[in-house]
Short mmCIF file of N, CA and C in Angstrom, two decimals:
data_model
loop_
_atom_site.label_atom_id
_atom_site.label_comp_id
_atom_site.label_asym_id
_atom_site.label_seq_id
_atom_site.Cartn_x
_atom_site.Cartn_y
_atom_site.Cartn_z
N UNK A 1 20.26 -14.74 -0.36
CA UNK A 1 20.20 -13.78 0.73
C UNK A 1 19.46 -14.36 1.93
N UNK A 2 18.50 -15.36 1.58
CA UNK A 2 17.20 -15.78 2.65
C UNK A 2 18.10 -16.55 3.55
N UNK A 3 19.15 -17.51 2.97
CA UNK A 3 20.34 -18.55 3.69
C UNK A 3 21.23 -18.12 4.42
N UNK A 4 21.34 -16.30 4.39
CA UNK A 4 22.23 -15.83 5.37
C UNK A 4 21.45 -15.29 6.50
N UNK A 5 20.26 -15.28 6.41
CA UNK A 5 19.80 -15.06 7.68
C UNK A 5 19.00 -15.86 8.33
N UNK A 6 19.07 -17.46 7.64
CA UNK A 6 18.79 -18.66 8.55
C UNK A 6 19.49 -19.03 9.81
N UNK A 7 18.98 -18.79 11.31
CA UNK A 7 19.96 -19.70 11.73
C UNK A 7 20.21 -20.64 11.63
N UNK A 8 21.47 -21.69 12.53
CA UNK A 8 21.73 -22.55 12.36
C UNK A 8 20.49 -23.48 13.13
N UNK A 9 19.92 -24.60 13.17
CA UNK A 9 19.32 -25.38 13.47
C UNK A 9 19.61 -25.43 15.23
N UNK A 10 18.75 -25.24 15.97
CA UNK A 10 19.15 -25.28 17.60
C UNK A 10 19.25 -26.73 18.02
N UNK A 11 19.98 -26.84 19.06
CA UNK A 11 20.59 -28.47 19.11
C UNK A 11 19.12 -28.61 20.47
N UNK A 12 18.31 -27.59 20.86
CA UNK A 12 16.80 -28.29 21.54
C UNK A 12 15.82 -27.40 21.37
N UNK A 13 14.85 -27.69 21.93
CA UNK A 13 13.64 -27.09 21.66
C UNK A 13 13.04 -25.92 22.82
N UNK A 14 14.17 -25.74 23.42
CA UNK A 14 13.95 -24.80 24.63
C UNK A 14 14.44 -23.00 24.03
N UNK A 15 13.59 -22.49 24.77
CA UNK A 15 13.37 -21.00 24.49
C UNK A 15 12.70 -20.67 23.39
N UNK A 16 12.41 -19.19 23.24
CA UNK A 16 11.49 -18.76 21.98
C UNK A 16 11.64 -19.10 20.43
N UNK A 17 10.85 -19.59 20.28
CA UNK A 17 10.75 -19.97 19.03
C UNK A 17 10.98 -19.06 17.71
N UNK A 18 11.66 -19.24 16.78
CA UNK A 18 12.25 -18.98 15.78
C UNK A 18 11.31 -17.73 15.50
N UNK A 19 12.01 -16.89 14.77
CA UNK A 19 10.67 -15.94 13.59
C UNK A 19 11.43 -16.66 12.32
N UNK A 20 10.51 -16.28 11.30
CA UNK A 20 10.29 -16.45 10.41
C UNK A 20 11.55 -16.24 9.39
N UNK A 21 12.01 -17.09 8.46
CA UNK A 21 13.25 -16.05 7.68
C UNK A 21 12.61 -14.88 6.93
N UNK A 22 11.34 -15.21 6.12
CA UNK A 22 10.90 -14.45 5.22
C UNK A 22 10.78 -13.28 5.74
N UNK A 23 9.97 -12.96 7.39
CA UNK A 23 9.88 -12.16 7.50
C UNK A 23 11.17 -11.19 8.16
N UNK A 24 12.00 -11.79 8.23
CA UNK A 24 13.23 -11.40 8.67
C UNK A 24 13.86 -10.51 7.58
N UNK A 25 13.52 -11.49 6.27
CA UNK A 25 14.26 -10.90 4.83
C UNK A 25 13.33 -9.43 5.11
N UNK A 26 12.17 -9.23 4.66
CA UNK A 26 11.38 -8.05 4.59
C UNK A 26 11.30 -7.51 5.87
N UNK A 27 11.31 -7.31 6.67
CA UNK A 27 12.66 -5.95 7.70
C UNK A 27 13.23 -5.49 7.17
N UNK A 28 14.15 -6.29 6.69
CA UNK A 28 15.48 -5.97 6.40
C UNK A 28 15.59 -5.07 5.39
N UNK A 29 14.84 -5.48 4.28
CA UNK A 29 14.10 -4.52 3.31
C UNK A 29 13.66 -3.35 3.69
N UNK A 30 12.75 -3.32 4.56
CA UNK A 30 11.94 -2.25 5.07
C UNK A 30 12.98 -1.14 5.52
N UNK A 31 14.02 -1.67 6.16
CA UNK A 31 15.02 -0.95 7.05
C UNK A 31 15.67 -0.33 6.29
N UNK A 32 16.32 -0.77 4.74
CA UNK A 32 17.38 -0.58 3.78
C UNK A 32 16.39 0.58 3.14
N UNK A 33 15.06 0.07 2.56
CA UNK A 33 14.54 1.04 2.08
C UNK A 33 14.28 2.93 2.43
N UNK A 34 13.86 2.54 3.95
CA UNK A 34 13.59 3.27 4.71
C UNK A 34 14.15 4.18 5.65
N UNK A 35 15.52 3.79 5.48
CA UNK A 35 16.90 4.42 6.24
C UNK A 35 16.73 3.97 7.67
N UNK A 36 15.95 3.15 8.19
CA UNK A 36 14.83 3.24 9.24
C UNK A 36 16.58 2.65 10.45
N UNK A 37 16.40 3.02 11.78
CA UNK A 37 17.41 2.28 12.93
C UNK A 37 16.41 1.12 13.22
N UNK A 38 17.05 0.34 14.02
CA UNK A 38 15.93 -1.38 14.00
C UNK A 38 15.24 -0.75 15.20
N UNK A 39 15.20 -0.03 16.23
CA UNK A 39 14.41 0.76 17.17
C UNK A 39 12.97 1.34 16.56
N UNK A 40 13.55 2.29 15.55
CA UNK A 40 12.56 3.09 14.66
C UNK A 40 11.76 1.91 13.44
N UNK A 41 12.41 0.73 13.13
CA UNK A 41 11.44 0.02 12.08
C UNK A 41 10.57 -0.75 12.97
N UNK A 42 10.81 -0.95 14.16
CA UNK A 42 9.79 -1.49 15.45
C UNK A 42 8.66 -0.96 15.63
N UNK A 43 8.96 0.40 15.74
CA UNK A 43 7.92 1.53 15.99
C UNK A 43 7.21 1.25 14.67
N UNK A 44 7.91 1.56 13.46
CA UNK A 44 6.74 1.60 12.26
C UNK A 44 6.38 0.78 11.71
N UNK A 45 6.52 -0.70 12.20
CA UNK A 45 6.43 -1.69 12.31
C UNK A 45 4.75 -1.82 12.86
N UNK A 46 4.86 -1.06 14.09
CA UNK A 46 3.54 -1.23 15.05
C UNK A 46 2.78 0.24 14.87
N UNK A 47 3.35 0.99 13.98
CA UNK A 47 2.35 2.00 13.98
C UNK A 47 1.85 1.90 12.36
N UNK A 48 2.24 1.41 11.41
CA UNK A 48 2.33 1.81 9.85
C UNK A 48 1.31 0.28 9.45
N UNK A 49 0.03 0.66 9.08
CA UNK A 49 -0.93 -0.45 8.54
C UNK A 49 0.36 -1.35 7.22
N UNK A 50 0.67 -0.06 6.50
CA UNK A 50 0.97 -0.86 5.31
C UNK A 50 2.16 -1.79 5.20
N UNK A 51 2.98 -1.25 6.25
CA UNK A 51 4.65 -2.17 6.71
C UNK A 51 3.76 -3.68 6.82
N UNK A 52 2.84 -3.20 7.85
CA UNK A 52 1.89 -4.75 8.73
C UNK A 52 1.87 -5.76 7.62
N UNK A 53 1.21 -4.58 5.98
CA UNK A 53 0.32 -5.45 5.42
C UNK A 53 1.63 -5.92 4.24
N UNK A 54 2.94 -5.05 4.14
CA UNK A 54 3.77 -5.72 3.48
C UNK A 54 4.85 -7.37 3.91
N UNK A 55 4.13 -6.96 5.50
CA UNK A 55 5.41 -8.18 6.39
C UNK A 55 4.13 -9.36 6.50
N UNK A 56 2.88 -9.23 6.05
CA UNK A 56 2.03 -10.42 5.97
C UNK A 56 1.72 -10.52 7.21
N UNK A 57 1.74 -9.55 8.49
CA UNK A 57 1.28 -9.41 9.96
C UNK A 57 -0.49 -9.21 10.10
N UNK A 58 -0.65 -9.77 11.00
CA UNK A 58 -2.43 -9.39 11.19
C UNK A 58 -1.91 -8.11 12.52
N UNK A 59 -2.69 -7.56 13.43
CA UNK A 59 -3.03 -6.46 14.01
C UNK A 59 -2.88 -7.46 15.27
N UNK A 60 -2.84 -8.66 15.04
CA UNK A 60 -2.90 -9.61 16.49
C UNK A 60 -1.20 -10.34 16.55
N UNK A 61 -0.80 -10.09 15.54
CA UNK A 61 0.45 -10.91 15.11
C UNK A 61 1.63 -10.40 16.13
N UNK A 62 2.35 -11.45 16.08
CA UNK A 62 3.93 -10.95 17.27
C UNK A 62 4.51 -10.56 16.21
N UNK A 63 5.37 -8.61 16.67
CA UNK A 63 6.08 -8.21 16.27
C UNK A 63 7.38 -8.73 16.48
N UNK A 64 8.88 -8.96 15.80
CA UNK A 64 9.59 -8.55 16.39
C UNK A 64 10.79 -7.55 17.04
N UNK A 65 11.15 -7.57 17.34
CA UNK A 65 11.82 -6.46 18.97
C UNK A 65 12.88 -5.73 18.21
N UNK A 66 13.13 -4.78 18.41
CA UNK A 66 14.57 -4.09 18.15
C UNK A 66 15.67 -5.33 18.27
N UNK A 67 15.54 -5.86 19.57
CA UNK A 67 17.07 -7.10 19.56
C UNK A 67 16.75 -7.83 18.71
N UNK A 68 15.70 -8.56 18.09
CA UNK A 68 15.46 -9.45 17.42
C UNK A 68 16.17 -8.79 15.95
N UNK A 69 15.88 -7.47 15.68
CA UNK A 69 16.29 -6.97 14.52
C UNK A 69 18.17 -6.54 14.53
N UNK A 70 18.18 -5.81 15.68
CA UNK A 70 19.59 -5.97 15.84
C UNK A 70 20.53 -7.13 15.47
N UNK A 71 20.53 -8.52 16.45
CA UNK A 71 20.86 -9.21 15.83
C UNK A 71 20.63 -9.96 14.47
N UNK A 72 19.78 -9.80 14.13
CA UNK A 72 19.36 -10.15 12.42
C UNK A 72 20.37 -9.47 11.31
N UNK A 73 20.56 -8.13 11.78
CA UNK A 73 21.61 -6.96 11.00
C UNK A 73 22.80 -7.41 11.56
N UNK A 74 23.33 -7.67 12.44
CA UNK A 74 24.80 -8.13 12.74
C UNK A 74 25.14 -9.77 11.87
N UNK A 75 23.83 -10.60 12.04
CA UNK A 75 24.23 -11.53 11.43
C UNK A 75 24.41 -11.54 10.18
N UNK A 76 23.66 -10.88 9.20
CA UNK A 76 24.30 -10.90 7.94
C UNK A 76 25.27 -9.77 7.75
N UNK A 77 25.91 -9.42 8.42
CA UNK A 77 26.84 -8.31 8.28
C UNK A 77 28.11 -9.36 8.51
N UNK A 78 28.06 -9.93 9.20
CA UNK A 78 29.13 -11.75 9.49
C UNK A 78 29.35 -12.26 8.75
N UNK A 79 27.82 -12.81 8.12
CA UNK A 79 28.09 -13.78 7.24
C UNK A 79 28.88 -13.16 5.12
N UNK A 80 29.25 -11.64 5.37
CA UNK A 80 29.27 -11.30 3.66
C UNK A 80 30.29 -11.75 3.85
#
């Protein structure tokens, strides 16, 4: 499951840097579990200590974004 939501390797080193797969996998989780829209797992993402403390986030850590999650859900929706 972790290999479908790897991207592919970027051909440079320009623009924002990758997130994480792992934490990509556990969203994704969070979202499935939670019925949550990727808007609303953002929010409880940044409001919910225990999401923080299940995605391995500190209180200083970069969330990421609804688009970041959006496309994360389209891509493995591609790749089944």
């Amino acid at each position: 499951m972790i290999s479908r939501i790897t991207p592919v390797e970027p051909k440079s080193n320009a623009g924002r840097p990758r997130t994480e797969s792992v934490l990509l996998f556990k969203i994704l989780i969070l979202k499935k579990l939670y019925a949550l829209s990727d808007d609303a797992v953002e929010y409880q993402i940044r409001d919910r200590l225990s999401f923080m403390r299940f995605l391995g986030l500190k209180l200083s850590s970069k969330i990421p974004d609804a688009k970041t999650i959006t496309s994360l859900t389209r891509l493995t929706a591609q790749r089944r």
